[in-house]
Coordinates of C-alpha atoms in Angstrom, one line a residue:
X1 CA 0.2 0.0 0.1
X2 CA 1.6 3.1 -1.2
X3 CA 2.3 5.4 1.4
X4 CA -0.1 8.3 1.8
X5 CA 0.8 12.1 1.1
X6 CA 1.0 14.7 3.4
X7 CA -1.8 16.9 3.5
X8 CA -1.4 20.5 2.3
X9 CA -1.3 23.4 4.3
X10 CA -4.4 25.3 5.0
X11 CA -5.3 28.3 2.5
X12 CA -4.2 31.5 4.0
X13 CA -6.7 34.8 3.3
X14 CA -5.9 38.0 5.7
X15 CA -6.3 41.7 4.8
X16 CA -3.2 43.4 4.5
X17 CA -2.0 46.9 3.6
X18 CA -0.2 47.9 0.7
X19 CA 0.6 51.3 0.3
X20 CA -2.2 52.9 1.4
X21 CA -4.5 50.8 0.7
X22 CA -6.5 47.9 2.6
X23 CA -6.4 44.2 0.2
X24 CA -7.3 40.7 0.7
X25 CA -4.7 38.3 0.0
X26 CA -4.8 34.8 -0.4
X27 CA -2.3 32.3 -0.3
X28 CA -4.0 28.5 -2.2
X29 CA -1.4 26.2 -1.7
X30 CA -3.8 23.4 -3.9
X31 CA -3.5 26.2 -6.2
X32 CA -0.1 26.8 -5.8
X33 CA -1.4 30.6 -6.5
X34 CA -1.1 34.0 -4.2
X35 CA -3.5 36.7 -5.0
X36 CA -4.6 39.9 -3.8
X37 CA -7.2 42.7 -4.9
X38 CA -8.1 46.5 -3.4
X39 CA -11.0 46.4 -0.7
X40 CA -13.5 49.0 -1.8
X41 CA -16.5 49.8 0.2
X42 CA -19.5 48.7 -1.3
X43 CA -22.9 51.3 -2.0
X44 CA -26.0 50.1 -0.7
X45 CA -27.1 47.3 1.6
X46 CA -23.3 45.8 1.1
X47 CA -21.7 49.1 2.1
X48 CA -20.6 47.0 5.4
X49 CA -19.1 43.8 3.3
X50 CA -15.8 44.0 3.0
X51 CA -16.3 42.1 -0.1
X52 CA -16.6 38.3 -1.2
X53 CA -13.4 36.3 -0.1
X54 CA -10.9 36.3 -3.3
X55 CA -10.6 32.6 -3.2
X56 CA -14.3 32.5 -3.6
X57 CA -13.1 34.7 -6.8
X58 CA -10.4 32.9 -8.5
X59 CA -12.4 29.3 -7.9
X60 CA -15.1 31.1 -9.9
X61 CA -13.0 32.3 -12.9
X62 CA -10.8 28.8 -12.8
X63 CA -14.8 27.0 -13.0
X64 CA -15.5 29.5 -16.0
X65 CA -13.0 30.0 -18.3
X66 CA -10.5 27.5 -17.1
X67 CA -7.7 29.2 -16.7
X68 CA -6.1 32.6 -15.2
X69 CA -6.0 34.8 -18.0
X70 CA -9.3 36.0 -17.5
X71 CA -10.6 39.8 -16.7
X72 CA -13.3 39.8 -14.1
X73 CA -14.8 43.0 -13.0
X74 CA -13.8 42.7 -9.5
X75 CA -10.1 43.3 -9.9
X76 CA -6.6 41.6 -8.4
X77 CA -3.3 40.2 -8.9
X78 CA -2.5 36.4 -9.2
X79 CA 0.4 34.8 -9.2
X80 CA 1.8 31.6 -9.4
X81 CA 4.4 30.0 -6.8
X82 CA 6.1 28.9 -9.4
X83 CA 6.8 32.8 -10.9
X84 CA 7.5 34.2 -7.5
X85 CA 11.5 35.2 -7.3
X86 CA 12.2 35.6 -4.0
X87 CA 9.8 36.3 -0.8
X88 CA 12.3 38.5 2.2
X89 CA 11.2 40.5 5.4
X90 CA 10.9 44.5 4.6
X91 CA 13.5 47.2 4.7
X92 CA 13.5 48.8 7.9
X93 CA 12.8 52.8 7.8
X94 CA 10.1 52.4 5.3
X95 CA 6.8 54.9 5.3
X96 CA 3.4 53.3 5.6
X97 CA 0.3 55.5 5.1
X98 CA -2.5 54.6 7.6
X99 CA -5.5 57.2 7.8
X100 CA -4.6 60.6 7.0
X101 CA -0.6 60.7 8.0
X102 CA 2.7 59.5 7.0
X103 CA 3.8 57.7 9.7
X104 CA 7.8 56.6 10.9
X105 CA 8.0 52.8 11.8
X106 CA 11.6 51.6 13.3
X107 CA 10.1 47.9 13.2
X108 CA 7.9 47.4 9.8
X109 CA 5.8 44.0 10.3
X110 CA 5.5 43.5 6.8
X111 CA 7.1 41.8 3.8
X112 CA 8.2 41.5 0.2
X113 CA 7.7 39.5 -2.1
X114 CA 9.0 39.9 -5.4
X115 CA 7.4 38.1 -8.9
X116 CA 8.1 37.8 -12.7
X117 CA 5.7 40.3 -15.0
X118 CA 5.1 39.8 -17.7
X119 CA 5.1 42.6 -20.1
X120 CA 4.7 42.8 -24.6
X121 CA 7.1 40.7 -26.9
X122 CA 7.4 38.1 -24.9
X123 CA 9.6 40.3 -22.1
X124 CA 9.5 39.9 -18.5
X125 CA 10.6 41.9 -15.5
X126 CA 10.8 41.7 -11.8
X127 CA 8.5 43.2 -9.7
X128 CA 8.1 43.5 -6.1
X129 CA 4.8 44.0 -4.0
X130 CA 5.0 44.6 0.4
X131 CA 2.4 43.6 2.2
X132 CA 2.2 45.6 5.9
X133 CA 1.0 42.9 8.6
X134 CA -1.3 44.1 11.9
X135 CA 1.5 42.0 14.1
X136 CA 4.8 39.8 14.1
X137 CA 3.3 36.4 14.0
X138 CA 0.9 37.1 11.1
X139 CA 3.8 38.8 9.7
X140 CA 5.4 35.9 10.5
X141 CA 3.7 33.1 9.2
X142 CA 3.5 34.9 6.2
X143 CA 6.9 34.2 5.6
X144 CA 6.9 30.6 6.1
X145 CA 4.3 29.7 4.3
X146 CA 5.7 31.5 1.2
X147 CA 9.0 30.3 2.3
X148 CA 7.8 26.4 2.6
X149 CA 6.6 26.8 -0.8
X150 CA 9.3 28.2 -2.2
X151 CA 11.5 25.1 -0.9
X152 CA 9.5 22.7 -2.8
X153 CA 10.6 24.2 -6.4
X154 CA 13.3 21.9 -6.2
X155 CA 14.5 22.7 -9.8
X156 CA 15.2 26.0 -9.0
X157 CA 19.3 26.2 -9.3
X158 CA 21.2 27.3 -6.2
X159 CA 24.9 27.0 -7.8
X160 CA 26.2 28.3 -11.1
X161 CA 29.2 28.4 -13.4
X162 CA 28.6 31.7 -15.5
X163 CA 31.1 32.4 -18.0
X164 CA 30.8 36.0 -19.6
X165 CA 32.8 37.0 -23.0
X166 CA 34.3 40.4 -22.7
X167 CA 34.9 40.8 -25.8
X168 CA 31.9 39.4 -28.5
X169 CA 29.2 41.7 -29.4
X170 CA 29.6 45.6 -28.1
X171 CA 31.8 44.1 -25.7
X172 CA 29.6 44.9 -23.2
X173 CA 28.9 41.4 -21.4
X174 CA 30.7 42.1 -18.2
X175 CA 28.8 45.3 -17.8
X176 CA 25.5 43.7 -18.7
X177 CA 25.6 41.1 -16.4
X178 CA 27.6 42.9 -13.2
X179 CA 24.4 45.5 -13.6
X180 CA 21.3 43.4 -15.0
X181 CA 21.9 39.7 -14.0
X182 CA 23.8 39.0 -11.2
X183 CA 21.3 41.9 -8.7
X184 CA 18.5 38.8 -9.6
X185 CA 20.8 36.2 -8.4
X186 CA 21.3 37.5 -5.3
X187 CA 18.1 38.4 -4.7
X188 CA 16.7 34.6 -6.3
X189 CA 19.8 33.3 -3.6
X190 CA 21.5 31.8 -6.2
X191 CA 25.4 31.7 -6.2
X192 CA 27.4 31.9 -9.0
X193 CA 31.4 31.4 -9.8
X194 CA 32.2 34.2 -12.7
X195 CA 34.8 32.7 -15.5
X196 CA 35.8 35.6 -17.6
X197 CA 37.5 34.5 -20.9
X198 CA 40.7 35.1 -21.9
X199 CA 41.0 34.1 -25.2
X200 CA 38.7 31.4 -27.9
X201 CA 38.0 27.9 -26.6
X202 CA 38.6 29.5 -22.8
X203 CA 35.1 28.1 -21.5
X204 CA 35.5 25.3 -24.2
X205 CA 38.5 23.9 -22.5
X206 CA 37.4 25.1 -18.7
X207 CA 34.7 22.6 -19.2
X208 CA 36.7 19.6 -19.6
X209 CA 38.4 19.9 -16.4
X210 CA 35.8 21.4 -13.6
X211 CA 33.9 19.6 -11.4
X212 CA 30.2 19.7 -13.0
X213 CA 29.2 17.9 -9.4
X214 CA 29.3 21.4 -8.2
X215 CA 26.9 23.5 -9.8
X216 CA 23.4 23.1 -11.1
X217 CA 24.0 24.7 -14.5
X218 CA 25.9 26.4 -16.5
X219 CA 25.2 30.2 -17.8
X220 CA 27.2 31.8 -21.0
X221 CA 27.2 35.8 -21.1
X222 CA 27.8 36.8 -24.7
X223 CA 26.7 35.3 -28.3
X224 CA 26.3 32.3 -30.4
X225 CA 30.1 32.2 -30.6
X226 CA 29.6 32.0 -26.8
X227 CA 27.1 29.6 -26.4
X228 CA 29.0 27.4 -29.3
X229 CA 31.9 27.2 -26.8
X230 CA 29.4 26.0 -23.9
X231 CA 28.2 23.2 -25.6
X232 CA 30.8 21.9 -27.2
X233 CA 32.4 21.9 -23.9
X234 CA 29.5 20.2 -22.0
X235 CA 28.4 17.8 -24.6
X236 CA 32.6 17.1 -25.0
X237 CA 32.3 16.3 -21.2
X238 CA 30.0 14.3 -21.1
X239 CA 30.7 11.9 -24.1
X240 CA 34.2 11.9 -22.4
X241 CA 32.9 10.8 -19.0
X242 CA 30.5 8.1 -20.6
X243 CA 33.1 6.5 -23.1
X244 CA 31.7 7.4 -26.5
X245 CA 33.8 8.1 -29.5
X246 CA 32.5 11.6 -31.1
X247 CA 34.2 10.4 -34.3
X248 CA 31.5 7.6 -35.2
X249 CA 28.9 9.4 -36.9
X250 CA 26.3 7.1 -36.6
X251 CA 27.1 6.4 -32.6
X252 CA 24.2 7.5 -30.3
X253 CA 25.8 10.4 -28.1
X254 CA 24.6 10.7 -24.5
X255 CA 22.5 13.1 -23.1
X256 CA 23.2 16.1 -21.0
X257 CA 21.4 16.8 -17.9
X258 CA 23.1 20.0 -16.6
X259 CA 21.4 23.0 -18.5
X260 CA 22.4 25.6 -20.2
X261 CA 20.8 29.0 -19.7
X262 CA 22.2 32.1 -21.9
X263 CA 22.3 35.7 -21.4
X264 CA 22.4 38.0 -24.5
X265 CA 24.7 40.1 -25.3
X266 CA 26.7 39.7 -28.5
X267 CA 26.2 40.0 -32.1
X268 CA 23.3 37.4 -32.9
X269 CA 21.6 35.8 -30.2
X270 CA 19.3 33.9 -32.9
X271 CA 19.2 30.8 -29.7
X272 CA 18.1 32.6 -27.6
X273 CA 15.5 34.7 -29.5
X274 CA 14.6 31.0 -30.8
X275 CA 14.1 29.9 -27.3
X276 CA 12.8 32.5 -25.6
X277 CA 11.1 34.7 -27.5
X278 CA 13.2 38.1 -27.5
X279 CA 17.4 38.5 -26.7
X280 CA 17.0 40.3 -23.4
X281 CA 19.3 39.9 -20.4
X282 CA 16.3 40.5 -17.3
X283 CA 13.9 37.9 -18.9
X284 CA 16.7 35.5 -19.8
X285 CA 18.0 36.0 -15.7
X286 CA 14.4 34.4 -14.8
X287 CA 14.0 32.0 -16.8
X288 CA 16.8 30.4 -15.2
X289 CA 15.5 31.6 -11.6
X290 CA 13.0 30.2 -11.9
X291 CA 14.7 27.1 -13.3
X292 CA 13.1 27.2 -16.7
X293 CA 14.0 23.4 -18.9
X294 CA 13.7 23.3 -22.5
X295 CA 15.3 20.5 -23.9
X296 CA 17.0 20.8 -27.1
X297 CA 18.0 19.0 -30.6
X298 CA 21.9 18.5 -31.3
X299 CA 23.4 17.6 -34.9
X300 CA 26.9 16.6 -35.3
X301 CA 28.6 17.3 -38.1
X302 CA 31.5 15.1 -39.7
X303 CA 34.5 15.4 -42.8
X304 CA 35.8 12.0 -43.5
X305 CA 33.9 10.4 -40.4
X306 CA 35.8 12.6 -38.5
X307 CA 34.0 15.1 -36.1
X308 CA 34.0 18.3 -36.7
X309 CA 31.2 20.9 -35.0
X310 CA 28.1 20.5 -33.0
X311 CA 25.3 22.4 -34.5
X312 CA 21.3 23.6 -32.9
X313 CA 20.5 26.0 -34.8
X314 CA 21.7 26.7 -38.1
X315 CA 24.2 25.2 -40.8
X316 CA 24.2 26.8 -44.2
X317 CA 26.5 26.0 -47.5
X318 CA 26.2 29.1 -50.2
X319 CA 24.3 31.8 -49.7
X320 CA 24.9 32.0 -45.6
X321 CA 28.5 30.5 -46.1
X322 CA 29.5 33.2 -48.3
X323 CA 27.5 35.9 -45.8
X324 CA 29.7 34.7 -42.7
X325 CA 33.2 34.3 -44.9
X326 CA 32.8 37.6 -45.7
X327 CA 31.5 39.0 -42.5
X328 CA 34.6 37.7 -41.1
X329 CA 36.5 40.4 -43.1
X330 CA 35.3 42.9 -41.7
X331 CA 34.8 42.4 -37.9
X332 CA 35.7 46.4 -37.3
X333 CA 32.0 47.2 -38.6
X334 CA 30.2 45.2 -35.2
X335 CA 26.9 43.5 -36.8
X336 CA 26.9 46.1 -39.9
X337 CA 29.2 43.9 -41.2
X338 CA 26.3 41.4 -42.0
X339 CA 23.8 43.5 -43.9
X340 CA 27.5 44.8 -45.8
X341 CA 28.6 41.6 -46.3
X342 CA 24.9 40.3 -47.3
X343 CA 24.8 43.0 -49.9
X344 CA 28.1 42.0 -51.7
X345 CA 26.8 38.3 -51.3
X346 CA 23.8 39.2 -52.8
X347 CA 25.2 40.9 -55.9
X348 CA 27.8 38.2 -57.0
X349 CA 24.7 35.9 -57.1
X350 CA 27.4 32.0 -56.6
X351 CA 26.1 28.9 -56.8
X352 CA 28.1 25.7 -56.5
X353 CA 26.7 21.8 -57.7
X354 CA 26.9 19.0 -55.8
X355 CA 25.0 16.2 -53.8
X356 CA 22.5 16.2 -51.2
X357 CA 21.9 12.9 -50.0
X358 CA 19.1 12.6 -46.8
X359 CA 16.7 10.6 -44.5
X360 CA 13.4 11.6 -44.0
X361 CA 12.3 11.5 -40.6
X362 CA 9.2 9.4 -42.4
X363 CA 8.1 9.1 -38.4
X364 CA 7.8 12.5 -37.1
X365 CA 5.0 14.9 -36.9
X366 CA 4.2 17.9 -39.1
X367 CA 5.9 19.5 -41.9
X368 CA 8.0 22.2 -42.5
X369 CA 5.4 23.6 -45.1
X370 CA 2.8 23.7 -42.1
X371 CA 1.4 26.6 -39.8
X372 CA 2.0 24.7 -36.5
X373 CA 4.8 26.6 -34.8
X374 CA 7.2 25.5 -32.0
X375 CA 6.0 26.8 -28.7
X376 CA 5.9 26.6 -25.0
X377 CA 4.9 23.0 -24.1
X378 CA 5.1 21.9 -28.0
X379 CA 2.9 18.4 -28.2
X380 CA 4.5 18.3 -31.6
X381 CA 7.8 17.5 -30.1
X382 CA 6.7 15.8 -26.8
X383 CA 4.7 13.1 -29.6
X384 CA 7.7 13.0 -31.8
X385 CA 10.4 11.9 -29.1
X386 CA 8.4 9.3 -28.2
X387 CA 7.4 7.8 -31.7
X388 CA 11.2 8.2 -32.4
X389 CA 12.3 6.3 -29.0
X390 CA 10.1 4.1 -30.2
X391 CA 11.8 3.7 -33.6
X392 CA 14.5 3.3 -31.9
X393 CA 14.1 0.4 -29.6
X394 CA 11.9 -1.1 -32.8
X395 CA 14.8 -1.3 -35.5
X396 CA 17.8 -2.7 -33.5
X397 CA 17.8 -5.6 -35.7
X398 CA 16.5 -3.2 -39.4
X399 CA 18.9 -1.2 -38.7
X400 CA 21.1 -1.4 -41.7
X401 CA 18.4 -1.7 -43.3
X402 CA 16.9 1.5 -42.7
X403 CA 20.9 3.0 -42.8
X404 CA 19.8 2.1 -47.1
X405 CA 16.7 4.4 -46.9
X406 CA 18.7 7.5 -48.6
X407 CA 16.9 10.1 -50.7
X408 CA 19.6 11.7 -53.3
X409 CA 19.1 14.9 -54.6
X410 CA 22.0 16.8 -57.1
X411 CA 22.0 20.1 -59.2
X412 CA 23.3 23.6 -58.7
X413 CA 22.2 25.0 -55.5
X414 CA 22.6 29.0 -54.2
X415 CA 21.9 27.7 -50.3
X416 CA 21.5 24.4 -49.0
X417 CA 20.7 24.8 -45.2
X418 CA 19.5 22.7 -42.6
X419 CA 17.5 24.4 -39.7
X420 CA 17.2 22.3 -36.2
X421 CA 15.2 25.5 -34.9
X422 CA 13.3 28.8 -36.9
X423 CA 16.8 30.9 -36.9
X424 CA 13.8 33.4 -35.7
X425 CA 15.8 37.5 -35.5
X426 CA 14.3 40.3 -34.8
X427 CA 15.5 41.0 -38.7
X428 CA 13.2 37.6 -39.8
X429 CA 10.4 37.0 -37.2
X430 CA 9.4 33.3 -38.8
X431 CA 13.2 32.3 -39.3
X432 CA 14.7 30.8 -42.0
X433 CA 11.8 27.8 -41.3
X434 CA 9.3 28.8 -39.7
X435 CA 7.7 25.2 -38.6
X436 CA 11.3 24.3 -37.3
X437 CA 10.8 22.2 -34.0
X438 CA 13.5 22.8 -30.6
X439 CA 13.5 18.9 -30.1
X440 CA 11.6 16.7 -32.3
X441 CA 14.8 14.8 -33.6
X442 CA 14.5 16.3 -37.4
X443 CA 16.0 19.3 -39.3
X444 CA 14.5 21.0 -42.0
X445 CA 16.2 21.3 -45.7
X446 CA 16.1 23.6 -47.1
X447 CA 17.8 23.7 -50.5
X448 CA 17.5 26.7 -53.0
X449 CA 18.0 25.9 -56.5
X450 CA 20.6 28.2 -59.3
X451 CA 17.7 31.1 -59.9
X452 CA 17.5 34.9 -61.5
X453 CA 18.3 37.3 -59.1
X454 CA 14.8 39.0 -59.0
X455 CA 13.7 35.3 -57.5
X456 CA 16.2 34.7 -54.8
X457 CA 15.2 38.4 -54.3
X458 CA 11.4 37.2 -53.5
X459 CA 12.7 34.0 -51.8
X460 CA 14.5 36.7 -49.1
X461 CA 12.5 39.0 -48.5
X462 CA 9.3 36.5 -47.4
X463 CA 11.5 35.9 -44.3
X464 CA 10.4 39.5 -43.2
X465 CA 6.8 38.8 -43.8
X466 CA 4.7 36.7 -41.6
X467 CA 1.7 35.2 -43.9
X468 CA 4.1 34.4 -47.2
X469 CA 5.2 31.0 -47.6
X470 CA 8.8 31.3 -48.4
X471 CA 9.3 28.1 -49.6
X472 CA 6.2 28.5 -52.1
X473 CA 8.8 28.5 -55.1
X474 CA 9.5 25.9 -58.0
X475 CA 13.3 26.6 -57.6
X476 CA 13.0 25.7 -53.8
X477 CA 12.4 22.3 -51.8
X478 CA 12.3 21.5 -48.5
X479 CA 12.0 18.3 -46.0
X480 CA 11.8 17.5 -42.8
X481 CA 14.7 14.9 -42.2
X482 CA 17.1 12.7 -39.2
X483 CA 20.6 13.0 -41.4
X484 CA 22.0 14.3 -44.5
X485 CA 26.0 14.5 -46.0
X486 CA 26.7 17.2 -49.0
X487 CA 29.5 16.4 -51.5
X488 CA 30.9 18.7 -53.9
X489 CA 31.3 18.0 -57.4
X490 CA 34.5 17.7 -57.0
X491 CA 35.1 15.8 -54.6
X492 CA 33.2 13.3 -56.2
X493 CA 36.9 11.9 -59.0
X494 CA 39.2 13.7 -55.8
X495 CA 37.4 11.6 -52.8
X496 CA 34.6 9.2 -54.2
X497 CA 34.2 7.6 -50.2
X498 CA 34.4 10.8 -48.7
X499 CA 31.3 11.6 -46.9
X500 CA 28.6 9.2 -49.3
X501 CA 26.5 6.5 -46.6
X502 CA 24.3 5.7 -49.6
X503 CA 27.2 3.6 -52.1
X504 CA 30.3 3.8 -50.7
X505 CA 32.7 3.9 -53.1
X506 CA 30.6 5.1 -55.8
X507 CA 29.4 8.2 -57.8
X508 CA 26.7 9.7 -56.8
X509 CA 26.1 11.2 -60.1
X510 CA 27.2 11.4 -64.1
X511 CA 30.2 14.6 -64.4
X512 CA 27.8 17.3 -66.3
X513 CA 30.1 19.7 -66.3
X514 CA 33.2 19.8 -67.8
X515 CA 33.8 23.2 -68.3
X516 CA 33.4 25.4 -65.8
X517 CA 33.6 28.8 -68.0
X518 CA 31.1 27.9 -70.5
X519 CA 28.8 27.3 -67.8
X520 CA 29.4 30.3 -65.2
X521 CA 29.5 27.3 -62.4
X522 CA 31.8 28.5 -59.8
X523 CA 34.9 26.9 -59.1
X524 CA 35.5 28.0 -55.8
X525 CA 33.2 26.5 -52.5
X526 CA 32.2 28.0 -50.6
X527 CA 32.3 27.2 -46.9
X528 CA 29.3 26.0 -44.0
X529 CA 28.0 28.3 -41.7
X530 CA 27.4 26.1 -38.2
X531 CA 25.6 28.5 -36.1
X532 CA 27.4 31.7 -37.0
X533 CA 30.9 30.1 -37.2
X534 CA 32.8 29.6 -40.0
X535 CA 33.8 25.6 -41.4
X536 CA 35.9 25.2 -44.1
X537 CA 35.6 21.5 -45.0
X538 CA 32.6 21.8 -47.7
X539 CA 32.1 17.3 -47.5
X540 CA 30.5 17.0 -44.4
X541 CA 27.9 14.7 -43.1
X542 CA 25.2 15.7 -40.2
X543 CA 23.1 13.4 -38.1
X544 CA 20.2 14.9 -35.5
X545 CA 20.5 14.1 -32.0
X546 CA 17.0 14.4 -30.5
X547 CA 17.2 16.1 -27.1
X548 CA 20.5 16.3 -26.2
X549 CA 20.8 19.3 -24.0
X550 CA 18.9 21.1 -21.9
X551 CA 18.5 25.1 -21.7
X552 CA 16.9 27.5 -18.8
X553 CA 14.4 28.3 -21.0
X554 CA 10.7 27.4 -21.5
X555 CA 10.0 28.1 -25.3
X556 CA 8.4 30.5 -27.4
X557 CA 4.7 31.2 -25.0
X558 CA 2.0 32.2 -27.8
X559 CA 1.9 36.0 -27.8
X560 CA -1.8 36.5 -27.8
X561 CA -2.2 34.5 -24.7
X562 CA 1.2 36.4 -23.5
X563 CA -0.1 40.0 -23.8
X564 CA -3.8 38.9 -22.1
X565 CA -1.7 38.2 -19.2
X566 CA 0.4 41.5 -19.4
X567 CA -0.4 42.6 -16.0
X568 CA -0.6 39.9 -14.6
X569 CA -4.5 40.5 -13.4
X570 CA -7.7 38.9 -13.2

């Protein structure tokens, strides 16, 4: 017989003061909600009543709407316990308005609640409210009840390892952390060991030696490059501890339970924007404090059966590779270097010939062209990961047969992109692949064939429009895949078995063009844009590993619902 669960503590409902108003404050442990509303005298025969208990109003709202986002005429505030940052005694020497006069209170019986308030466009802020009690006993009772509920939030971090890139973006990473993030961590009683990186891959190298058991998570302050360092260091460390050979493309990688937090402070913050909805340091810090957890797919990239890099957002060849290559030569321009390089790359209009072979993700739920976006608590991510796990268990004996299930596409391409997430950013709110999901074990392979400059410009412009299908062109093909490999044309003669998983030792296609000047094919290879970092190897193999890591995030919340909750009022 199972042991009986301990009974929940009784609800608290008291009339407390807040500045110049009397408020009815209710704590419902069963619902894990703190709520308060101002008490106003009623007219007519109900003049002497203080008003209906707020707990009854909450119960009615919950029964009618099934959520706490509905605005009721009675007014009030509701804060889930899971979104309270901290609770503590109020500062001494505060002023309290009682009756008509301001009175100085040397020993106030008051407590302050710091909580998350949702603003517009996925922005979060830390707000506070102070309640004044009639006596010390009542104040202690409220403090004890609230802190007991906060202690049950065991998924919240207490000790963090923080890496700061002082050179990334506008070189304000250290300033952003000290002024905006550190005070919030201190408020939430989170201790942090801070390491300011001194050279490239400092964070990656450090993670191979640090004792991970001393920390509840790792935080990187910087852009996508800084996150990539921490990602490679953590995954590499876990594979080393588990004795997994990263150089074997088909080997399953060991998942990482240590969560990674991203404080955006770089030129590009694509990963943060795609998993939180905004590149804002305070918002990201609050997600870390609340202990949010968002699983994330990671793709491994190999060249000639040797591990090269991991990718979580974009693996792009052709246009986006050339943009990155050009921007690296003009880093002195700052973020403007991407616009300058993008314009030059568009005018050059280079295309590259080769063969793309991929494994379709036939078990995946949804497709790249549907309108189902990946949001917080995404059903497709849960469903796809479950189906993938079942398929992997059932396919042990049929592994060789499944590995032969490949599709080959050959031709001349302006761009070859593999998006593991939407790759949304402020300039492209939809991203490269709006329906790509964070944790479904797939990537969206986008092939842009040779076309005119005008048509390619139309394709690029559609990335900025919310109601346009950017794949609705005859020269654009998109597939939902679990792995792919690309072989440039000149590799067919030089290295036929470089990364060909389909027919090892055989050529993928017959030489179509032997005279580059006459047909206009570029003799120069592009490079791969791997999450904003250059990858010089052109012949590569990519494989998606489902939910390999976890972030301090919860996915992008529904924008309409979030705007309705912007003031946390009912």
